[in-house]
Amino acid sequence: MSSPPELLHRALGLTDDEFRDIQQVLGRDPNQLELALYGVMWSEHCSYKSSRIHLRRLPTEAPHVLVGPGENAGVIDAGDGIAVAIRIESHNHPSAIEPYQGAATGVGGILRDVFTMGARPLAVMDPLFFGELTDARQRWLVEGVVAGISGYGNSVGVPTIGGELTFDDCYSSNPLVNVLCAGALPTERLVLGVASGVGNLAVLLGSSTGRDGIGGVSVLASAGFAGNDGAASVDDAKRPSVQVGDPYEEKRLIEACLALLDGGYVVGIQDLGGAGIVCATSETAARGGVGMDVDVTAIPLREMGMQPYEIMTSESQERMLAIITPENWDAVGALCAKWEVRASIVGHVVDPVEGAHGQPVGMLRIRNGFDGEVLAEVPAKSLADEAPLYDRRRTRPANFDTVRADDPTYDERVGSPNDDLLGLLVDPAWVYRQYDSQLFLNTVVGPGRDAALLRLAGPGLPYSQRGIAISTDSNPRWCALDPRIGTALTVAESVANLACVGATAKAVVNCLNFGNPEHPEVMWQLSEAIDGMAEACIGLELPVIGGNVSLYNESGGNDIDPTPVVGLLGVLESLVAPPPGWDWQEGNAIVLVGQRSAVGDEPFPLSGTRWATRRGRRGGRMPGFDPRSLKSTFDFVAREIANICAGGVSDITAVHDVGGGGLGGALAEMASATGLGAHVAALQGHRELFSEFPGRFVMATNDVQALSERAALAHVAIDVLGSVTGDRLCIDGLVDLDVSEIVSRREGALVEALNLTV
Amino acid sequence: MNYYVIVDVTLRRGIADPEGATIERALPALGFSGVTNVHAGKSFRLDIEAPDETSALKKATALAERLLSNPVIEDSTARLGTRDGE
Amino acid sequence: MNYYVIVDVTLRRGIADPEGATIERALPALGFSGVTNVHAGKSFRLDIEAPDETSALKKATALAERLLSNPVIEDSTARLGTRDGE
Amino acid sequence: MTRIGVVVFPGSNCEYDVLAGVSQLGATAELVWHSQTDFNGFDGIILPGGFAHGDYLRPGALARFSPVMDAVARFAADGGPVLGICNGFQILTEAGLLPGALQKNRGLTFLCQPTTLTVTSTDSVLTHHAALGQELVIPINHFSGAYTCDDETLRSLEEHRQIVLRYLDNPNGSRDDIAAIANIAGNVVGLMPHPERAMSNLLGSADGRILLEGFVASNVLVA
Ligand SMILES: Nc1ncnc2c1ncn2[C@@H]1O[C@H](COP(=O)(O)OP(=O)(O)O)[C@@H](O)[C@H]1O
Ligand SMILES: [Mg+2]
């Protein structure tokens, strides 16, 4: 760091205005170390400076919400004295550079967010987005990312129970790797990342600190890739050294931290993620309204000759910061020794100083020895909470209307529904077979169905018969056409997934993957998507309890399609029997539950469908969004399936929501799950077969009469489509396929695309 | 003609090596003292069809950098050897 | 004094090597022809404190056979090297 | 009442699942930390699945040196029932308590999926309650589960009826479809599949019960 400060701030990713703000805050010029601290803490990744004013529009409250956005993870009261913590994060740019380690450290980071709250991590999900597999680099990325999630998640001992898998050219130089984690804790053990109690100690737990990922948040996560070939273009000098994950260290860290919390030895605890020690110390101090002295020489290092700014901003993995009272130091040391986790006192909680207007100001002081020279002294709050907020320019894309006008619904030729249907089917089993999806004996429904369903149980939790369900969903095809409606419908699709396993949606987390916020079109997409999410969450009565914004997903000036990913958490009152799943039986009637046609003037739009996209048609208009009719349908389905999970008798033998691939896709998936075919009559042509909009469920029943009456009472529409029979899927005038062909095409699709020989 | 090539892949300096570190931490308990700086790496042995040594090595180096390692975190070296004795 | 030791671990003849086979299968598609007999192995680099080379090698060999390799399926060799250039 | 010790290494992760499974069968189970050097009054010992010492170097390579392993060896030598599940199996082979070794799966990926097993010998503490030829659906969950050994070892395994479970549809390239083997005496058994994950139909299968029931009842058998 030799260049003079006024140039240095730009090198650190700070604008001239931001540099002036810093001078304002300090009433003087910052020194180089201080500037480096602001550089990382005021980065887009840490400060959300471009998105925060928009995120405020999301509903965040409900009686069962214990912790909303802003903490490390959102927490809800799931009943029976158990709280569930959930969080989703992106690890996009690191995964583009080193897919295995990028994805692995993404898992490690999200786990820490969850056990920071005192929760034992119980489940991971991984929404993934790559370019088309015809490109060898994409195949390398897919294999590396999946291996990284598998290698880290399985070893650290948290089951991965679901995710998403999307291929589209817009991700070819900028893959997206999002990771969700949910954990549970006894409600009374909830802890927050707060430093309080002057005289308390800040203890650094876990790995030693190296030069890994220095400036990762400012350099990697808060800037786009220069060239078109993704990683290859991040110039070596700029690129922070890649972080390597150590699941074994993380496993011991989890056990040690949970034991510390059980023992009541910590007053606050905080994970070290982006921006490392400076982030953890300034955030805990800011939350507690206190000051903190940090001794750089007390931090165990992995490398020689590290500068203070490197030590403070390093993103070395598998580290936590615990705030403890001095009396507990011996007990903490002993517990950490058992788990072979390194523990070092690196900070002291100190009194706030008096500010210019007599107000108390908690200072973060970096010192060379606790009573040595002060290397940096800045208000903790100014780092953690007071980054400038931007209302960046927003403009609707110039081609918005022409894209809308290019609607494939009518002018795209019909072709062969048989071949089209086979071409749409992809079984992600090759991916999720690589994940331990069963650890802790909770997994009633694992990956491969509509939503994952778990028993609400785990080491150290009070007994409960409840279940929780989780689904992640996204639809960049929809959001590219209309980010607002697209995002609203994505939330609806996710609630539908939960209903299929009998769960009532309780909370939403989201990961907003967008392009460069300095492009007004991208800011418009982000703002619209947030409005759409707000609209859906208000309409479906769902609080948003956490999220993550990943911007600068661009390469060579090209932004990815808007990709908001939602994670839905649902609860079941009683889970003693598995939900019916897709396993329909010979002779069952097949019915469509919910509004048969889309909201708006077009009953079966093909815009934004997989069918149209495969034909290179990416235009058209999205259908409308009617939360009231959706909600009554979702509630009806959830109630019907919950009754089965509670051990009740039912005429329903199978259920599946209509998602990607449309009605045809849903029927084909149910056929391949059982090997049983079906005869379906009178669909409205290929449009109804391939049209994709949420709110429709395919159910199989052995008593149409009874089901229809219950639906009528709930004011939910229901249509008989046909019946389960034989070993062919026959849809009059459209489809006639041997189920075994459907099975082989669906199962083979991914493995062939990856051209693996298994 | 056929050349026997050995490719060594090691982690670049500065990249964390949890495997090496874990092995090193375990050694004293296993009765091995005075062992430090343990680093784990990969190696590949293969036969390469090429007109001469130089082009064999060139081919091997390309293979090492493009397929057998990720230059972002790993260094790789290719050397000629002999089946036994190397 | 400290000696720099390299331990090579390879699969014993006759033991299946899926990793090597998979790489070999992938090669043509990536434009590498004429590469055969691909075998994957492991290597370890470490510093050993010992009075002289012979005892350093002895210690390294013991380490290689007792810990770094599994004699049921793997062979191991230890050799002295120099930090750079090996 | 039967007391089962479940050995926990740093990095183990199936210990609570095994605890739950064994307790369901009316036995008491206790966790045993890897630094412990002797057990008192256990009727059986289980090495659970997971990633002891992160599986660094090789699965089981570092765990086999844990202090507790001498106690396990003594317990086994005295005829005590010892069961290694998945990572536990890998540790038992590394420790030389069972022959052969476990290599990376044929497909070079981790595999978590149900498998169908056939009981090929009932002369073991794990399979003595099951019937010869009986088929059991039990999930696997491993990266290195391909059993490997030389011809001679394989011959002697067959001769002494030590191959106790085989895969019906070999998922990982295991030699001779081997899913579980026992020592000659039959009191030490290692298997790659996870019987504790197949204890109830709510979770997909209850076929693991007959195996763990047998193990829990086996001290009677060997005593
Ligand atoms: N990357 C992944 N990791 C784990 N499971 C996945 C992944 N991708 C898809 N799945 C699983 O495959 C099933 C189908 O996924 P998806 O097509 O997104 O279903 P839906 O359209 O109902 O949301 C889901 O259960 C999902 O959890
Ligand atoms: Mg989904």
JSON list of C-alpha atoms and ligand atoms in Angstrom, two decimals, chain A residues 124-128 130 146 149 160-166 426-429 431-433 435 445-452 470-474 493-494 497 582 610 656-661 669 746, ligand 1:
[
{"chain": "A", "resi": 124, "resn": "VAL", "atom": "CA", "xyz": [-28.64, -27.06, 2.95]},
{"chain": "A", "resi": 125, "resn": "MET", "atom": "CA", "xyz": [-30.09, -26.25, -0.49]},
{"chain": "A", "resi": 126, "resn": "ASP", "atom": "CA", "xyz": [-28.17, -25.17, -3.57]},
{"chain": "A", "resi": 127, "resn": "PRO", "atom": "CA", "xyz": [-29.79, -23.24, -6.44]},
{"chain": "A", "resi": 128, "resn": "LEU", "atom": "CA", "xyz": [-27.29, -23.39, -9.34]},
{"chain": "A", "resi": 130, "resn": "PHE", "atom": "CA", "xyz": [-24.78, -22.32, -15.54]},
{"chain": "A", "resi": 146, "resn": "VAL", "atom": "CA", "xyz": [-21.41, -29.95, -7.42]},
{"chain": "A", "resi": 149, "resn": "ILE", "atom": "CA", "xyz": [-20.91, -28.68, -2.35]},
{"chain": "A", "resi": 160, "resn": "THR", "atom": "CA", "xyz": [-28.23, -31.13, 1.32]},
{"chain": "A", "resi": 161, "resn": "ILE", "atom": "CA", "xyz": [-31.90, -31.71, 0.61]},
{"chain": "A", "resi": 162, "resn": "GLY", "atom": "CA", "xyz": [-32.70, -29.76, -2.51]},
{"chain": "A", "resi": 163, "resn": "GLY", "atom": "CA", "xyz": [-31.92, -26.89, -4.80]},
{"chain": "A", "resi": 164, "resn": "GLU", "atom": "CA", "xyz": [-32.35, -25.78, -8.38]},
{"chain": "A", "resi": 165, "resn": "LEU", "atom": "CA", "xyz": [-30.52, -26.42, -11.61]},
{"chain": "A", "resi": 166, "resn": "THR", "atom": "CA", "xyz": [-30.85, -23.97, -14.48]},
{"chain": "A", "resi": 426, "resn": "VAL", "atom": "CA", "xyz": [-34.36, -33.31, -16.98]},
{"chain": "A", "resi": 427, "resn": "ASP", "atom": "CA", "xyz": [-33.84, -35.37, -13.86]},
{"chain": "A", "resi": 428, "resn": "PRO", "atom": "CA", "xyz": [-31.30, -33.63, -11.57]},
{"chain": "A", "resi": 429, "resn": "ALA", "atom": "CA", "xyz": [-30.58, -36.90, -9.75]},
{"chain": "A", "resi": 431, "resn": "VAL", "atom": "CA", "xyz": [-26.52, -33.78, -8.89]},
{"chain": "A", "resi": 432, "resn": "TYR", "atom": "CA", "xyz": [-28.34, -34.63, -5.69]},
{"chain": "A", "resi": 433, "resn": "ARG", "atom": "CA", "xyz": [-27.16, -38.24, -5.51]},
{"chain": "A", "resi": 435, "resn": "TYR", "atom": "CA", "xyz": [-25.23, -35.06, -1.57]},
{"chain": "A", "resi": 445, "resn": "VAL", "atom": "CA", "xyz": [-39.00, -36.14, 1.39]},
{"chain": "A", "resi": 446, "resn": "GLY", "atom": "CA", "xyz": [-35.54, -35.48, -0.01]},
{"chain": "A", "resi": 447, "resn": "PRO", "atom": "CA", "xyz": [-34.37, -33.92, -3.27]},
{"chain": "A", "resi": 448, "resn": "GLY", "atom": "CA", "xyz": [-36.16, -34.83, -6.48]},
{"chain": "A", "resi": 449, "resn": "ARG", "atom": "CA", "xyz": [-39.74, -33.93, -5.57]},
{"chain": "A", "resi": 450, "resn": "ASP", "atom": "CA", "xyz": [-41.63, -30.66, -5.16]},
{"chain": "A", "resi": 451, "resn": "ALA", "atom": "CA", "xyz": [-40.28, -29.53, -1.79]},
{"chain": "A", "resi": 452, "resn": "ALA", "atom": "CA", "xyz": [-38.09, -31.14, 0.83]},
{"chain": "A", "resi": 470, "resn": "ILE", "atom": "CA", "xyz": [-38.24, -26.00, 2.36]},
{"chain": "A", "resi": 471, "resn": "SER", "atom": "CA", "xyz": [-38.25, -25.13, -1.33]},
{"chain": "A", "resi": 472, "resn": "THR", "atom": "CA", "xyz": [-36.01, -22.90, -3.41]},
{"chain": "A", "resi": 473, "resn": "ASP", "atom": "CA", "xyz": [-37.33, -21.47, -6.63]},
{"chain": "A", "resi": 474, "resn": "SER", "atom": "CA", "xyz": [-36.40, -19.06, -9.39]},
{"chain": "A", "resi": 493, "resn": "GLU", "atom": "CA", "xyz": [-44.58, -21.39, -7.35]},
{"chain": "A", "resi": 494, "resn": "SER", "atom": "CA", "xyz": [-42.53, -21.91, -4.22]},
{"chain": "A", "resi": 497, "resn": "ASN", "atom": "CA", "xyz": [-44.13, -26.64, -3.84]},
{"chain": "A", "resi": 582, "resn": "TRP", "atom": "CA", "xyz": [-46.03, -38.54, -7.18]},
{"chain": "A", "resi": 610, "resn": "ARG", "atom": "CA", "xyz": [-39.20, -23.92, -21.34]},
{"chain": "A", "resi": 656, "resn": "HIS", "atom": "CA", "xyz": [-47.56, -32.59, -7.97]},
{"chain": "A", "resi": 657, "resn": "ASP", "atom": "CA", "xyz": [-47.60, -28.89, -8.76]},
{"chain": "A", "resi": 658, "resn": "VAL", "atom": "CA", "xyz": [-47.47, -27.76, -12.39]},
{"chain": "A", "resi": 659, "resn": "GLY", "atom": "CA", "xyz": [-44.06, -26.12, -12.78]},
{"chain": "A", "resi": 660, "resn": "GLY", "atom": "CA", "xyz": [-41.31, -26.09, -15.38]},
{"chain": "A", "resi": 661, "resn": "GLY", "atom": "CA", "xyz": [-42.47, -28.02, -18.46]},
{"chain": "A", "resi": 669, "resn": "GLU", "atom": "CA", "xyz": [-42.77, -36.75, -14.15]},
{"chain": "A", "resi": 746, "resn": "ARG", "atom": "CA", "xyz": [-35.51, -37.95, -18.36]},
{"chain": "E", "resi": 1, "resn": "LIG", "atom": "N1", "xyz": [-28.74, -28.28, -7.50]},
{"chain": "E", "resi": 1, "resn": "LIG", "atom": "C1", "xyz": [-29.62, -29.12, -6.89]},
{"chain": "E", "resi": 1, "resn": "LIG", "atom": "N2", "xyz": [-29.28, -29.71, -5.71]},
{"chain": "E", "resi": 1, "resn": "LIG", "atom": "C2", "xyz": [-30.15, -30.50, -5.08]},
{"chain": "E", "resi": 1, "resn": "LIG", "atom": "N3", "xyz": [-31.38, -30.79, -5.51]},
{"chain": "E", "resi": 1, "resn": "LIG", "atom": "C3", "xyz": [-31.77, -30.23, -6.66]},
{"chain": "E", "resi": 1, "resn": "LIG", "atom": "C4", "xyz": [-30.91, -29.39, -7.42]},
{"chain": "E", "resi": 1, "resn": "LIG", "atom": "N4", "xyz": [-31.56, -28.99, -8.54]},
{"chain": "E", "resi": 1, "resn": "LIG", "atom": "C5", "xyz": [-32.81, -29.55, -8.48]},
{"chain": "E", "resi": 1, "resn": "LIG", "atom": "N5", "xyz": [-32.91, -30.31, -7.35]},
{"chain": "E", "resi": 1, "resn": "LIG", "atom": "C6", "xyz": [-34.12, -31.00, -6.91]},
{"chain": "E", "resi": 1, "resn": "LIG", "atom": "O1", "xyz": [-34.82, -31.55, -8.02]},
{"chain": "E", "resi": 1, "resn": "LIG", "atom": "C7", "xyz": [-36.22, -31.33, -7.88]},
{"chain": "E", "resi": 1, "resn": "LIG", "atom": "C8", "xyz": [-36.75, -30.63, -9.09]},
{"chain": "E", "resi": 1, "resn": "LIG", "atom": "O2", "xyz": [-36.26, -29.31, -9.10]},
{"chain": "E", "resi": 1, "resn": "LIG", "atom": "P1", "xyz": [-37.13, -28.18, -9.82]},
{"chain": "E", "resi": 1, "resn": "LIG", "atom": "O3", "xyz": [-37.21, -28.47, -11.30]},
{"chain": "E", "resi": 1, "resn": "LIG", "atom": "O4", "xyz": [-36.62, -26.82, -9.39]},
{"chain": "E", "resi": 1, "resn": "LIG", "atom": "O5", "xyz": [-38.56, -28.47, -9.16]},
{"chain": "E", "resi": 1, "resn": "LIG", "atom": "P2", "xyz": [-39.74, -27.39, -9.20]},
{"chain": "E", "resi": 1, "resn": "LIG", "atom": "O6", "xyz": [-39.87, -27.01, -10.66]},
{"chain": "E", "resi": 1, "resn": "LIG", "atom": "O7", "xyz": [-40.90, -28.13, -8.59]},
{"chain": "E", "resi": 1, "resn": "LIG", "atom": "O8", "xyz": [-39.24, -26.25, -8.33]},
{"chain": "E", "resi": 1, "resn": "LIG", "atom": "C9", "xyz": [-36.42, -30.51, -6.59]},
{"chain": "E", "resi": 1, "resn": "LIG", "atom": "O9", "xyz": [-36.74, -31.41, -5.53]},
{"chain": "E", "resi": 1, "resn": "LIG", "atom": "C10", "xyz": [-35.06, -29.94, -6.31]},
{"chain": "E", "resi": 1, "resn": "LIG", "atom": "O10", "xyz": [-34.84, -29.82, -4.91]}
]
